[in-house]
JSON list of C-alpha atoms and ligand atoms in Angstrom, two decimals:
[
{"chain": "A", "resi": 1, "resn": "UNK", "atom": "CA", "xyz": [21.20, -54.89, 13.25]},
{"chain": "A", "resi": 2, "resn": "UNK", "atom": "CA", "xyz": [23.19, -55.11, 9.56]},
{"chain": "A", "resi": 3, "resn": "UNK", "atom": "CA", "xyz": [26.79, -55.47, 10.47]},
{"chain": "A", "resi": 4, "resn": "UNK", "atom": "CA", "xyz": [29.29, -56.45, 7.83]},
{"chain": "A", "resi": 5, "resn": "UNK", "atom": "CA", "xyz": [32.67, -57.85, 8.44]},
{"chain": "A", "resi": 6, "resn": "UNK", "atom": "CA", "xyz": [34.82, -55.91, 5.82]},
{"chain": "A", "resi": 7, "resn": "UNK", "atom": "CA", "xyz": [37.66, -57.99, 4.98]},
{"chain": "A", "resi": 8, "resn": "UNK", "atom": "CA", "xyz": [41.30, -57.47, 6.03]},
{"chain": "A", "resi": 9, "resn": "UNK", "atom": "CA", "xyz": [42.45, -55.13, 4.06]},
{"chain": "A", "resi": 10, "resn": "UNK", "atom": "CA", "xyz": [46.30, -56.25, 3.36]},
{"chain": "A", "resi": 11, "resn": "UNK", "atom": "CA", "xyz": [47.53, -52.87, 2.50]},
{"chain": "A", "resi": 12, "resn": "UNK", "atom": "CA", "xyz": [46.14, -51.05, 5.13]},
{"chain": "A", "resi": 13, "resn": "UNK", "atom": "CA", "xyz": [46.54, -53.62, 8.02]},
{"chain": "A", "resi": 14, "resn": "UNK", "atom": "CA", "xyz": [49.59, -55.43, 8.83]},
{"chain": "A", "resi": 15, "resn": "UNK", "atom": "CA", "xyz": [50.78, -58.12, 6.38]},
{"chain": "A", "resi": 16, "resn": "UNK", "atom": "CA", "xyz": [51.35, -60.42, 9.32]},
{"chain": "A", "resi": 17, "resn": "UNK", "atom": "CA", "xyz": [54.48, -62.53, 9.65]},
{"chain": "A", "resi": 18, "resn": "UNK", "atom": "CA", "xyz": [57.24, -59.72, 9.73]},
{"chain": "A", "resi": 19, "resn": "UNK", "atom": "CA", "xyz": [60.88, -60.57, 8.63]},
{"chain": "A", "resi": 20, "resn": "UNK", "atom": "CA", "xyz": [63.19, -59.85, 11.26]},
{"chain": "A", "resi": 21, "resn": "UNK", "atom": "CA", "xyz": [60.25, -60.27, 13.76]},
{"chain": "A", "resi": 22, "resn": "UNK", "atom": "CA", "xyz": [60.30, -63.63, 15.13]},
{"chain": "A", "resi": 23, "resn": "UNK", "atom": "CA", "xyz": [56.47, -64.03, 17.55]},
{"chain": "A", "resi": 24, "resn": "UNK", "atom": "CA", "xyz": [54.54, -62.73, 14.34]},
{"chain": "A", "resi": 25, "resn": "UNK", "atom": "CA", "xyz": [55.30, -66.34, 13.24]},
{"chain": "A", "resi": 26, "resn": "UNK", "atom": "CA", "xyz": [52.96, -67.88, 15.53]},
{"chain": "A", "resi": 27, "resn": "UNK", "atom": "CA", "xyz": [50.74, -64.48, 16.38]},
{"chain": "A", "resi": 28, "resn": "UNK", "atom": "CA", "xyz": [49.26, -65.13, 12.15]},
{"chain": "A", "resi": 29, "resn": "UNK", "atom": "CA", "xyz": [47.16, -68.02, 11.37]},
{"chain": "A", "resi": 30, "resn": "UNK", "atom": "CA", "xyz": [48.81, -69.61, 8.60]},
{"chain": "A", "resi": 31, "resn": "UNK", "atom": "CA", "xyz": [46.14, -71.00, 6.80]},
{"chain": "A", "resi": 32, "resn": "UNK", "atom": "CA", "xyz": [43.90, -68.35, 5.19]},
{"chain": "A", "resi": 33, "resn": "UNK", "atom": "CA", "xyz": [40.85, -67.62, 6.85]},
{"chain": "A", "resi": 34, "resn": "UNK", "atom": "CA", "xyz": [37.49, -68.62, 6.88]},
{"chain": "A", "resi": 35, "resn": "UNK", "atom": "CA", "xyz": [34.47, -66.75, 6.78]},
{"chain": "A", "resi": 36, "resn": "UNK", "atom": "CA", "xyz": [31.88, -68.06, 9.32]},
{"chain": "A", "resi": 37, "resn": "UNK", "atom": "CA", "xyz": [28.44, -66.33, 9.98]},
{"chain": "A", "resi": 38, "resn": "UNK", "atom": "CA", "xyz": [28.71, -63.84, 12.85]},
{"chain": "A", "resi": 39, "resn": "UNK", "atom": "CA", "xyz": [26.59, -64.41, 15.99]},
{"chain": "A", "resi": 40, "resn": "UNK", "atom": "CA", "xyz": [24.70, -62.48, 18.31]},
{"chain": "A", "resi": 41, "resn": "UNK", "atom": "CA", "xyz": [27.78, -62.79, 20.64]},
{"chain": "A", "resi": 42, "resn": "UNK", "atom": "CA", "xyz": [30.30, -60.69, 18.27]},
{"chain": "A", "resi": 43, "resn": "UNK", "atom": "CA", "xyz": [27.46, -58.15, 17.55]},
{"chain": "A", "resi": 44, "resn": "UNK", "atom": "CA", "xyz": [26.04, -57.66, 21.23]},
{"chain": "A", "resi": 45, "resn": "UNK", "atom": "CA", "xyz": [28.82, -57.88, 23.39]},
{"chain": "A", "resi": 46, "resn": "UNK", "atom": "CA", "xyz": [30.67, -57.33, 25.87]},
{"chain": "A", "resi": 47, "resn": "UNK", "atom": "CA", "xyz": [27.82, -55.66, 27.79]},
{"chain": "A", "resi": 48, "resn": "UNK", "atom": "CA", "xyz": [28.80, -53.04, 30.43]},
{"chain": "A", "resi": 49, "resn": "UNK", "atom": "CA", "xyz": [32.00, -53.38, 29.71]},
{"chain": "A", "resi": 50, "resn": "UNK", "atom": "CA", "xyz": [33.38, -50.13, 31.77]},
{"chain": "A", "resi": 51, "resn": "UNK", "atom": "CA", "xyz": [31.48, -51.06, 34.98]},
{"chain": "A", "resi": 52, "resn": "UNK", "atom": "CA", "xyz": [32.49, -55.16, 34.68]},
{"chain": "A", "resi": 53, "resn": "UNK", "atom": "CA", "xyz": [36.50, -53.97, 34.74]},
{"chain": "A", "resi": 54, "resn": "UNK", "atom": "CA", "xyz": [35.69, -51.43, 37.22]},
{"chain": "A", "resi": 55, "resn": "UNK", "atom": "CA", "xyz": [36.43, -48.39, 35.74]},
{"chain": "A", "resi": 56, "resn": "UNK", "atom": "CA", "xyz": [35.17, -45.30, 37.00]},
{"chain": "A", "resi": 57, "resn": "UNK", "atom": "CA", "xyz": [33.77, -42.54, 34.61]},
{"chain": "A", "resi": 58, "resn": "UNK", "atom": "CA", "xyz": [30.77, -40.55, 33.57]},
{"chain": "A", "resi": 59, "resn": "UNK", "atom": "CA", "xyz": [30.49, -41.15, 29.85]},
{"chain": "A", "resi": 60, "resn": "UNK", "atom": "CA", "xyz": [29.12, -37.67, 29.50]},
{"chain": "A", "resi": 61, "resn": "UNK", "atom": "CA", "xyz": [32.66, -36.62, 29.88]},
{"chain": "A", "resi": 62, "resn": "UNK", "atom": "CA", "xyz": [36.42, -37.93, 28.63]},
{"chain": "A", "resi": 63, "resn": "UNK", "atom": "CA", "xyz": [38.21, -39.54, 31.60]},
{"chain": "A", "resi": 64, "resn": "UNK", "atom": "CA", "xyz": [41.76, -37.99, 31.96]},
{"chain": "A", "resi": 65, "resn": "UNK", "atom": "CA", "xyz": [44.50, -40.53, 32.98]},
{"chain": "A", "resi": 66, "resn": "UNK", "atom": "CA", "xyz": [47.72, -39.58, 34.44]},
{"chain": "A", "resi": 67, "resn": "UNK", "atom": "CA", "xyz": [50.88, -41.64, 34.44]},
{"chain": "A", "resi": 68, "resn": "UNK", "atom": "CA", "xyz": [53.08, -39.21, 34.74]},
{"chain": "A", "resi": 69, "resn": "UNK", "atom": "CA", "xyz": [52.42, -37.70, 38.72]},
{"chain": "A", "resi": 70, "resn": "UNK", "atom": "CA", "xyz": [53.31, -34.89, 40.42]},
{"chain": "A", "resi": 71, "resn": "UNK", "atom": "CA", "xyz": [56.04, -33.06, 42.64]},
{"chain": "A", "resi": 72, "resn": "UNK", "atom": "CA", "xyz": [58.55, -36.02, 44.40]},
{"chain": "A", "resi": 73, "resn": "UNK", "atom": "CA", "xyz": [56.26, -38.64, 42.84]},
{"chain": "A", "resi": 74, "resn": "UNK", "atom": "CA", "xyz": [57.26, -37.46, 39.24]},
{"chain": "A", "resi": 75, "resn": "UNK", "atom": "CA", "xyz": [57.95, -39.47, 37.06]},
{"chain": "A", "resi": 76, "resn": "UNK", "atom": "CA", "xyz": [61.56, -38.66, 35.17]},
{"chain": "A", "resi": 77, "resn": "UNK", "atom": "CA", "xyz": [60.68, -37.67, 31.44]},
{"chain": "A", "resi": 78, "resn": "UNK", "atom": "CA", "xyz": [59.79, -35.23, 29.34]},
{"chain": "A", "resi": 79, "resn": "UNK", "atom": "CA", "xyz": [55.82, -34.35, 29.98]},
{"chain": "A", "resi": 80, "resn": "UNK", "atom": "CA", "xyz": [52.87, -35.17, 26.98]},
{"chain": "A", "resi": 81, "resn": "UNK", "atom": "CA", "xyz": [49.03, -34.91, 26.85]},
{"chain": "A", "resi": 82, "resn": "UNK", "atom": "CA", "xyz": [47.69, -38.14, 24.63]},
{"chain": "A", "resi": 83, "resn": "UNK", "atom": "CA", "xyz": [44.31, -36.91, 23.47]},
{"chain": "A", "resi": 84, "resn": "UNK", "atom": "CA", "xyz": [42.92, -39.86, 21.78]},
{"chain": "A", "resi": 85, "resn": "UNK", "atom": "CA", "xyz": [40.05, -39.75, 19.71]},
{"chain": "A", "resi": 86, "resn": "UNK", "atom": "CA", "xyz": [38.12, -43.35, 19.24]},
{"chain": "A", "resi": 87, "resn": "UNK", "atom": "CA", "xyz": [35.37, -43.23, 15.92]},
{"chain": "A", "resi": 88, "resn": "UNK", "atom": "CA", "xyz": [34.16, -45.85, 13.94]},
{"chain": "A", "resi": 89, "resn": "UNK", "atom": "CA", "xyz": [34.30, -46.29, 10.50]},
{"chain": "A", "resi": 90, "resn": "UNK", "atom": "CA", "xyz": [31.93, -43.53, 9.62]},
{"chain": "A", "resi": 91, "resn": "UNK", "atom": "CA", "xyz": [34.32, -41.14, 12.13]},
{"chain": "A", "resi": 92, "resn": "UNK", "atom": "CA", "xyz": [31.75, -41.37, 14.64]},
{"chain": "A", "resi": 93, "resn": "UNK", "atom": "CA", "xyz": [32.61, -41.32, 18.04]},
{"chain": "A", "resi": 94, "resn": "UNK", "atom": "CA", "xyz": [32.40, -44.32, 19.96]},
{"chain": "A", "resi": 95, "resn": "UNK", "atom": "CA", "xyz": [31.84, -43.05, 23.63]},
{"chain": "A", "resi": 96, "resn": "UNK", "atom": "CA", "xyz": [31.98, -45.70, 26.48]},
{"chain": "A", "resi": 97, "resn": "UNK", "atom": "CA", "xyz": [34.87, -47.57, 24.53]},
{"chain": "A", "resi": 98, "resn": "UNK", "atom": "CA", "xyz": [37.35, -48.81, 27.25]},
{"chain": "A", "resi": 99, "resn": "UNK", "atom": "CA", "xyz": [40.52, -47.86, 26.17]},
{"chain": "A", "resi": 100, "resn": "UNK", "atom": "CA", "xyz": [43.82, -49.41, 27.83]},
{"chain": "A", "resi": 101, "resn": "UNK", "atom": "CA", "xyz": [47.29, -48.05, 27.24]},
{"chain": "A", "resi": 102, "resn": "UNK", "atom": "CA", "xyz": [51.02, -49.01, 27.67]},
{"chain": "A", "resi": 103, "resn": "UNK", "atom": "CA", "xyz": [54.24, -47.40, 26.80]},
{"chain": "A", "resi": 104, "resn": "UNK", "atom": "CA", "xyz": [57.69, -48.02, 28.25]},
{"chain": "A", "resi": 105, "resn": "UNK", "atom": "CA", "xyz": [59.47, -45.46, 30.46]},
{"chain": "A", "resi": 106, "resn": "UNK", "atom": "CA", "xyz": [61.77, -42.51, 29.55]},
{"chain": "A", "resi": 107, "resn": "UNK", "atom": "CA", "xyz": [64.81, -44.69, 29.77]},
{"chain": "A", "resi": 108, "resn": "UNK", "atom": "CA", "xyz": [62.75, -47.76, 27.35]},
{"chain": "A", "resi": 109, "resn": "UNK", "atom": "CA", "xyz": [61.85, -49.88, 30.27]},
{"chain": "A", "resi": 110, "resn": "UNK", "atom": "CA", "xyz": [58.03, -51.46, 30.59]},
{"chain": "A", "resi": 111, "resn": "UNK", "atom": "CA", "xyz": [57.06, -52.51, 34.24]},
{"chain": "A", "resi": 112, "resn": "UNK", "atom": "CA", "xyz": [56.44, -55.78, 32.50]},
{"chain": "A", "resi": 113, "resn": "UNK", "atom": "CA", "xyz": [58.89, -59.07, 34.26]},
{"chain": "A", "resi": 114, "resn": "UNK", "atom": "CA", "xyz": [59.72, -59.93, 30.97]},
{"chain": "A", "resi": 115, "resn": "UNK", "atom": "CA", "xyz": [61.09, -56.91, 30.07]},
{"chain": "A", "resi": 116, "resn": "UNK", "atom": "CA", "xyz": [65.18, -57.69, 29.75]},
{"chain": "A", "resi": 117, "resn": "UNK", "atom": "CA", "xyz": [66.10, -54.33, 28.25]},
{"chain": "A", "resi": 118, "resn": "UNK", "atom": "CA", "xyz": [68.60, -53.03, 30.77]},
{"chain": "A", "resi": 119, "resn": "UNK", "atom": "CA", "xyz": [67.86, -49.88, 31.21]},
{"chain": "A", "resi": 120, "resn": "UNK", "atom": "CA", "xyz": [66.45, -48.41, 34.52]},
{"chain": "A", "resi": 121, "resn": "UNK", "atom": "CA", "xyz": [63.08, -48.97, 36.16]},
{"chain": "A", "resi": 122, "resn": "UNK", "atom": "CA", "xyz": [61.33, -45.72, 37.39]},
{"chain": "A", "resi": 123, "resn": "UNK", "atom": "CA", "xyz": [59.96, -46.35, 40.63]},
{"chain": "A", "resi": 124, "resn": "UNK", "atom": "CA", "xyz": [57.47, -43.58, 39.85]},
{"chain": "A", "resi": 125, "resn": "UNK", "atom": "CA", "xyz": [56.83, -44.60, 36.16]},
{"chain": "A", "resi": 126, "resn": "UNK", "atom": "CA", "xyz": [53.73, -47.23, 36.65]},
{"chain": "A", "resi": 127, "resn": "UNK", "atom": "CA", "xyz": [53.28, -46.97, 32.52]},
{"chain": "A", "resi": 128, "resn": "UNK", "atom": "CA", "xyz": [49.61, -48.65, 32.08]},
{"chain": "A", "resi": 129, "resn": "UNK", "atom": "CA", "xyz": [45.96, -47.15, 32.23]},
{"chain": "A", "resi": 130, "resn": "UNK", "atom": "CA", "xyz": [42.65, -48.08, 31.47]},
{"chain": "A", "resi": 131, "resn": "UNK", "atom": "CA", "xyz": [39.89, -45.48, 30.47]},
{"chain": "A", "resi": 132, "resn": "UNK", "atom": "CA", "xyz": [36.69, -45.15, 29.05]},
{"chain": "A", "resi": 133, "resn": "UNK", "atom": "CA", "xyz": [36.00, -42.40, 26.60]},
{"chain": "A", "resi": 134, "resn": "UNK", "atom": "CA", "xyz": [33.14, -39.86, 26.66]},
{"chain": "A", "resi": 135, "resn": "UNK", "atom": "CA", "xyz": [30.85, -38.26, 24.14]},
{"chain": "A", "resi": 136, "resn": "UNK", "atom": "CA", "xyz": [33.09, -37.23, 22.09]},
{"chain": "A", "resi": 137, "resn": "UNK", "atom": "CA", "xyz": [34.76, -40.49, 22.15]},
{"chain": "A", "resi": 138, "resn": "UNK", "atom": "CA", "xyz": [37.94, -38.70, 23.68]},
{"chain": "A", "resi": 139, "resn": "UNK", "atom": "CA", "xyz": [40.40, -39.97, 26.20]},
{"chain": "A", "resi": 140, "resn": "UNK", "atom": "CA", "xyz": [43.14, -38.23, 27.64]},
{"chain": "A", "resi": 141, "resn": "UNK", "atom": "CA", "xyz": [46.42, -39.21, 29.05]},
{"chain": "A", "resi": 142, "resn": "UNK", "atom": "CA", "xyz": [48.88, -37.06, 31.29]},
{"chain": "A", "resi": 143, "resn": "UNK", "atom": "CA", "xyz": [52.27, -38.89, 30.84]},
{"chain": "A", "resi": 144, "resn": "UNK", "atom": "CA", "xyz": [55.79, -38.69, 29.59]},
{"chain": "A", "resi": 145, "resn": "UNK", "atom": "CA", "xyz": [57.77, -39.91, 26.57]},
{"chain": "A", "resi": 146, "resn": "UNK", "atom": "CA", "xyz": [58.37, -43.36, 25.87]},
{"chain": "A", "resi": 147, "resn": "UNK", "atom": "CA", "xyz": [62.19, -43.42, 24.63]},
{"chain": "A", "resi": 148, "resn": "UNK", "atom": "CA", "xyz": [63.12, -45.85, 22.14]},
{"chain": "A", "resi": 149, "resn": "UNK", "atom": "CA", "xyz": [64.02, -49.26, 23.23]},
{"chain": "A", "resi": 150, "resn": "UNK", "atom": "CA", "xyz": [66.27, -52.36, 21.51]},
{"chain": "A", "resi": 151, "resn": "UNK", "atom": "CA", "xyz": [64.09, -55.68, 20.73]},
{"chain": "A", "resi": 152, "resn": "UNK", "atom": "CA", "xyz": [66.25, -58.36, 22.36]},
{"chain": "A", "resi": 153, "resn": "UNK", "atom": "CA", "xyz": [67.91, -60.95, 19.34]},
{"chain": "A", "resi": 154, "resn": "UNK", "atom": "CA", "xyz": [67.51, -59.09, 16.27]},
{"chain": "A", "resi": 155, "resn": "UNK", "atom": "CA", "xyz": [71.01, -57.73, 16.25]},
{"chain": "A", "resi": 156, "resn": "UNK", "atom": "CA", "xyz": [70.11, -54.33, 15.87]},
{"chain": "A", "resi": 157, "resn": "UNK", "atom": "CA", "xyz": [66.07, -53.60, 15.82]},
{"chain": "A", "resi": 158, "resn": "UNK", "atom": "CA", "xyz": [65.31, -50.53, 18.06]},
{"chain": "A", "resi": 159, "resn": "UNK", "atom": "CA", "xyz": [61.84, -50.23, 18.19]},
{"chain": "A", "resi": 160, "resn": "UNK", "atom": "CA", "xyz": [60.91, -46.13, 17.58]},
{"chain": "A", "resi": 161, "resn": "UNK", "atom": "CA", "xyz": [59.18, -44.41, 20.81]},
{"chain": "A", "resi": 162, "resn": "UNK", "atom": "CA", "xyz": [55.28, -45.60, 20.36]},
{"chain": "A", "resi": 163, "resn": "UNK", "atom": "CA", "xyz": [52.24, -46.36, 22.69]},
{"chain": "A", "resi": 164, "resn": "UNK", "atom": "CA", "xyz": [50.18, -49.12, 22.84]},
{"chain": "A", "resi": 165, "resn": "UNK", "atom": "CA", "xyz": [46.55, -49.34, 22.91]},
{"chain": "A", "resi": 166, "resn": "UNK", "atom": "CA", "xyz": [44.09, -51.45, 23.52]},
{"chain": "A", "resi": 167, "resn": "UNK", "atom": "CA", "xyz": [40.21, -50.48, 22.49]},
{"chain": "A", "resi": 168, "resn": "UNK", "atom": "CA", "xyz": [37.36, -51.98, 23.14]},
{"chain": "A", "resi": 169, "resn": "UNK", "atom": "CA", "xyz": [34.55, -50.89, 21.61]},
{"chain": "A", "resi": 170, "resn": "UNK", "atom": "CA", "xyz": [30.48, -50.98, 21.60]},
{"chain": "A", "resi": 171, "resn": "UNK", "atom": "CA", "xyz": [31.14, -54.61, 20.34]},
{"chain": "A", "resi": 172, "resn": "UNK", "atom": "CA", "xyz": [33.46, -57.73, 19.79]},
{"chain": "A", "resi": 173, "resn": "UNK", "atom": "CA", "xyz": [33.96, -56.47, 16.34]},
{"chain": "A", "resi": 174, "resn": "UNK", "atom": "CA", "xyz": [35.41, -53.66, 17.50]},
{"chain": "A", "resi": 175, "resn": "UNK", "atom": "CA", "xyz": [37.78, -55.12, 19.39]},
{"chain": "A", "resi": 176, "resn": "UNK", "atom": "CA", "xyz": [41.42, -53.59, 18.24]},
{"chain": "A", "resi": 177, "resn": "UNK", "atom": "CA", "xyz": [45.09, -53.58, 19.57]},
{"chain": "A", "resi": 178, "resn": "UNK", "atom": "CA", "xyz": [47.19, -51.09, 18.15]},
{"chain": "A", "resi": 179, "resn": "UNK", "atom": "CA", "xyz": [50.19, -48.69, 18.80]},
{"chain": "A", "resi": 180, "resn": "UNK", "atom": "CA", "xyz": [50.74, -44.74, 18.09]},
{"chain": "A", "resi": 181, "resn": "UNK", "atom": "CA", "xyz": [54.01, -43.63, 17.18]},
{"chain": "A", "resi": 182, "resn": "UNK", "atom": "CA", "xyz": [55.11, -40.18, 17.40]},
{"chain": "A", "resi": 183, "resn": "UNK", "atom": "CA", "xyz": [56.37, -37.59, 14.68]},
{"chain": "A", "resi": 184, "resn": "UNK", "atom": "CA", "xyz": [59.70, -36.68, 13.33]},
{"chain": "A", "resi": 185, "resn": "UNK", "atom": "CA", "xyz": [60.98, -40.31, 14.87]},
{"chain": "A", "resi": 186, "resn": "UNK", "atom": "CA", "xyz": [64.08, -41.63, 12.92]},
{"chain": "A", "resi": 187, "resn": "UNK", "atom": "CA", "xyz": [63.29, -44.81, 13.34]},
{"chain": "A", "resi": 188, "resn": "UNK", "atom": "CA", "xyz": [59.85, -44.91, 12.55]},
{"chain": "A", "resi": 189, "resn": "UNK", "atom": "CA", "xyz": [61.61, -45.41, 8.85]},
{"chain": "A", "resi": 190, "resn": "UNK", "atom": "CA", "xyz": [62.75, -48.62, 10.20]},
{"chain": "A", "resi": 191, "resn": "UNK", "atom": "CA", "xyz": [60.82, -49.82, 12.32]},
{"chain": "A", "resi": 192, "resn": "UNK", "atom": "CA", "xyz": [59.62, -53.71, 11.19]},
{"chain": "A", "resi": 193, "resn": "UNK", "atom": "CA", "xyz": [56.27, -53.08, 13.06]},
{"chain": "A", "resi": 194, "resn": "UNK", "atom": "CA", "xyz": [54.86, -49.98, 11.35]},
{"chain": "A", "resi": 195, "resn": "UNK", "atom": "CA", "xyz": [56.75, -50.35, 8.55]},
{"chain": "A", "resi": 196, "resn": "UNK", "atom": "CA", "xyz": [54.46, -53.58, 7.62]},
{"chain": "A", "resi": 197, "resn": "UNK", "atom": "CA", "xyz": [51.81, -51.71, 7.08]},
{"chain": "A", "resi": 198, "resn": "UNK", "atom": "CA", "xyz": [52.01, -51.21, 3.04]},
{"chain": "A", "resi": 199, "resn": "UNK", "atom": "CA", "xyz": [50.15, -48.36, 2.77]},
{"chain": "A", "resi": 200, "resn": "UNK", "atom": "CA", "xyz": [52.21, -45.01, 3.43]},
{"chain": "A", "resi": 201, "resn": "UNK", "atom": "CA", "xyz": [48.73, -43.37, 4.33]},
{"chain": "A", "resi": 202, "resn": "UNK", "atom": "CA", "xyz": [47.55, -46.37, 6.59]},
{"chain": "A", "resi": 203, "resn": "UNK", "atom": "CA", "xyz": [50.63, -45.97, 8.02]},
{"chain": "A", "resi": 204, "resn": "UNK", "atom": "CA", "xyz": [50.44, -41.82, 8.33]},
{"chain": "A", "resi": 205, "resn": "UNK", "atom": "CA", "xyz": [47.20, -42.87, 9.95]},
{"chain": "A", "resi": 206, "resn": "UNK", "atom": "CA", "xyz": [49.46, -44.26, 13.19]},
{"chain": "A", "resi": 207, "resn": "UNK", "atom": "CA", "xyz": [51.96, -41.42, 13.76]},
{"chain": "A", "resi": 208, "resn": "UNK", "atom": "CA", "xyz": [50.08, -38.65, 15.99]},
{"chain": "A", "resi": 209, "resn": "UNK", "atom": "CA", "xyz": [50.20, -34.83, 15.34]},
{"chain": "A", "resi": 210, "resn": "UNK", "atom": "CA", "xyz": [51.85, -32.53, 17.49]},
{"chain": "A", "resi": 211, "resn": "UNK", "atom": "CA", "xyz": [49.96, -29.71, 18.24]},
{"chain": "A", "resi": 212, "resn": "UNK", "atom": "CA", "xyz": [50.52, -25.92, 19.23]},
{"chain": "A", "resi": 213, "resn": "UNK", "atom": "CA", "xyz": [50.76, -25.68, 23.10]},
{"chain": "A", "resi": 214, "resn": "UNK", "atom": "CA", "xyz": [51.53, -22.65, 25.29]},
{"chain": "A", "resi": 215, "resn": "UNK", "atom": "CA", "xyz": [51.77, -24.37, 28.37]},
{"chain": "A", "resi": 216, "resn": "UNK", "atom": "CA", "xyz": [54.70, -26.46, 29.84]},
{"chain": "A", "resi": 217, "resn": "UNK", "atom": "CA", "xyz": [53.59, -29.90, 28.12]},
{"chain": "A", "resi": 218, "resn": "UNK", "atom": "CA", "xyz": [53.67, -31.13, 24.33]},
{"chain": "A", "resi": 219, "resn": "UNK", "atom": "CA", "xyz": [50.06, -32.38, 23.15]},
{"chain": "A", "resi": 220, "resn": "UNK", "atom": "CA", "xyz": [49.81, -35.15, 20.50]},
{"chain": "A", "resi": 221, "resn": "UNK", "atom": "CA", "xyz": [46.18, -35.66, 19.18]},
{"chain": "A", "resi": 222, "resn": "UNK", "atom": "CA", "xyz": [45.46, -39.29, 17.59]},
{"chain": "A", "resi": 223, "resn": "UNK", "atom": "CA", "xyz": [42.69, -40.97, 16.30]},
{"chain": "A", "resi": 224, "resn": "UNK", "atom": "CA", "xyz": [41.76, -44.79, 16.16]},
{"chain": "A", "resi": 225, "resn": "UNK", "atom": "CA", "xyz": [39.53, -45.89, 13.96]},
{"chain": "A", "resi": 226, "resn": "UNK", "atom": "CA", "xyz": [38.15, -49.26, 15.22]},
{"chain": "A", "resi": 227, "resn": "UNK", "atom": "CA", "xyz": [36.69, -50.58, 12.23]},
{"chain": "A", "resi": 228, "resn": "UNK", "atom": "CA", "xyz": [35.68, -50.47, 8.71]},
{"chain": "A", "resi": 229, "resn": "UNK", "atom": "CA", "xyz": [37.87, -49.79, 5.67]},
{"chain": "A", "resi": 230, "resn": "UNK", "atom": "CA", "xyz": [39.88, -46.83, 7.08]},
{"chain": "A", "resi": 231, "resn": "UNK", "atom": "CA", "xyz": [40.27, -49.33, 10.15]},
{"chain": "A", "resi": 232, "resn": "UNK", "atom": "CA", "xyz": [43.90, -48.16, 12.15]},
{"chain": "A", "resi": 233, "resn": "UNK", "atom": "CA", "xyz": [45.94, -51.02, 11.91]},
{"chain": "A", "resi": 234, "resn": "UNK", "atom": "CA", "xyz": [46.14, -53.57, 14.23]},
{"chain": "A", "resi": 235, "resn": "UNK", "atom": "CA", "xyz": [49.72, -54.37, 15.93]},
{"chain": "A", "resi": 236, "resn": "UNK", "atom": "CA", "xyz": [50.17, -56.75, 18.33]},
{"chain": "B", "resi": 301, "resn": "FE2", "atom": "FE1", "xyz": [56.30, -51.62, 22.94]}
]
């Protein structure tokens, strides 16, 4: 097996320590890195990934999440379809990645305890799923909006509505932890996250498309790439 470990790109990836944005501080190394031979560990595993976690799924076919329920057990929020296409750097798909995802509620709450935002819990919002894509290295998510929510001590930072996701793919290298924002968002301008990503296509390459729909949902399509040079950009 010939893998090569492209290096970080820093116009396309995140430039790391973000003013304004305090944990990056201690999230970067400081010291610039080293590169060290990879092992059969990084280019192997994790083996069986899917059935270790215990997620259910055929991988002949995507695995359809649903955070946003049904009838009394609702949750409150205007209603989305996440189709989420992982590839790898030659836009392959990657099927059997294990894709988690997180987003806050309709009023910016996460279930998280360490969430201090205010706003309301939904007690039919859970807001986290884990799924494993299928041939066509699609997963899909049933939920609603994430609204916009204010990062505590920064005396003014709202962060934009976005999704977070965490892939993991055939191997360790293809490990990546990202977040999709959505179109049209105001504060995606601002936003010290997305907006340290240098590269106005790298960043383009975050923000999903809304697509037609007739039926009484909005569908966003999005694509992570998990490695290579066209790699989405990872954000913590
Ligand atoms: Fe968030």
């Amino acid at each position: 097996m010939s893998i090569r470990l492209e290096p970080r790109d820093p116009q396309t990836q995140s430039q790391g320590v973000v003013p304004g944005y305090a944990q990056t501080g201690q999230r970067w190394p400081s010291q610039p890195l080293q590169r060290r031979p990879l092992t059969a560990a990084e280019l192997t595993g994790p083996a069986q990934l899917a059935r270790r976690l215990g997620v259910s799924g055929d991988a002949a076919r995507p695995v359809h999440g649903d955070l946003a329920g049904y009838g009394e057990k609702r949750a409150i929020g205007q209603l989305i379809h996440l189709r989420t296409r992982v590839v790898d750097e030659d836009g392959a798909p990657v099927p059997g990645a294990v894709v988690e995802v997180w987003h806050c509620n309709a009023a910016g709450k996460y279930i998280h305890p360490n969430d201090s935002n205010e706003a309301p819990k939904d007690p039919n919002f859970y807001g986290a799923a884990r799924l494993v894509a299928g041939d066509s290295g699609l997963v899909e998510l049933r939920t609603i909006k994430p609204a916009a929510y204010p990062v505590p001590d920064t005396g003014g930072w709202w962060r934009p509505p976005h999704v977070h996701f965490s892939v993991w793919g055939r191997v360790w290298l293809s490990r990546l932890v990202t977040q999709m924002f959505f179109p049209g968002e105001p504060l995606n301008d601002t936003d010290a996250i997305l907006n340290a990503i240098r590269d106005p296509a790298a960043r383009a390459r975050c923000i999903a498309r809304l697509v037609p729909s007739a039926r009484d949902f909005l569908v966003y399509e999005h694509q992570i790439v998990v490695r290579g040079r066209k790699a989405t950009a990872a954000m913590p």
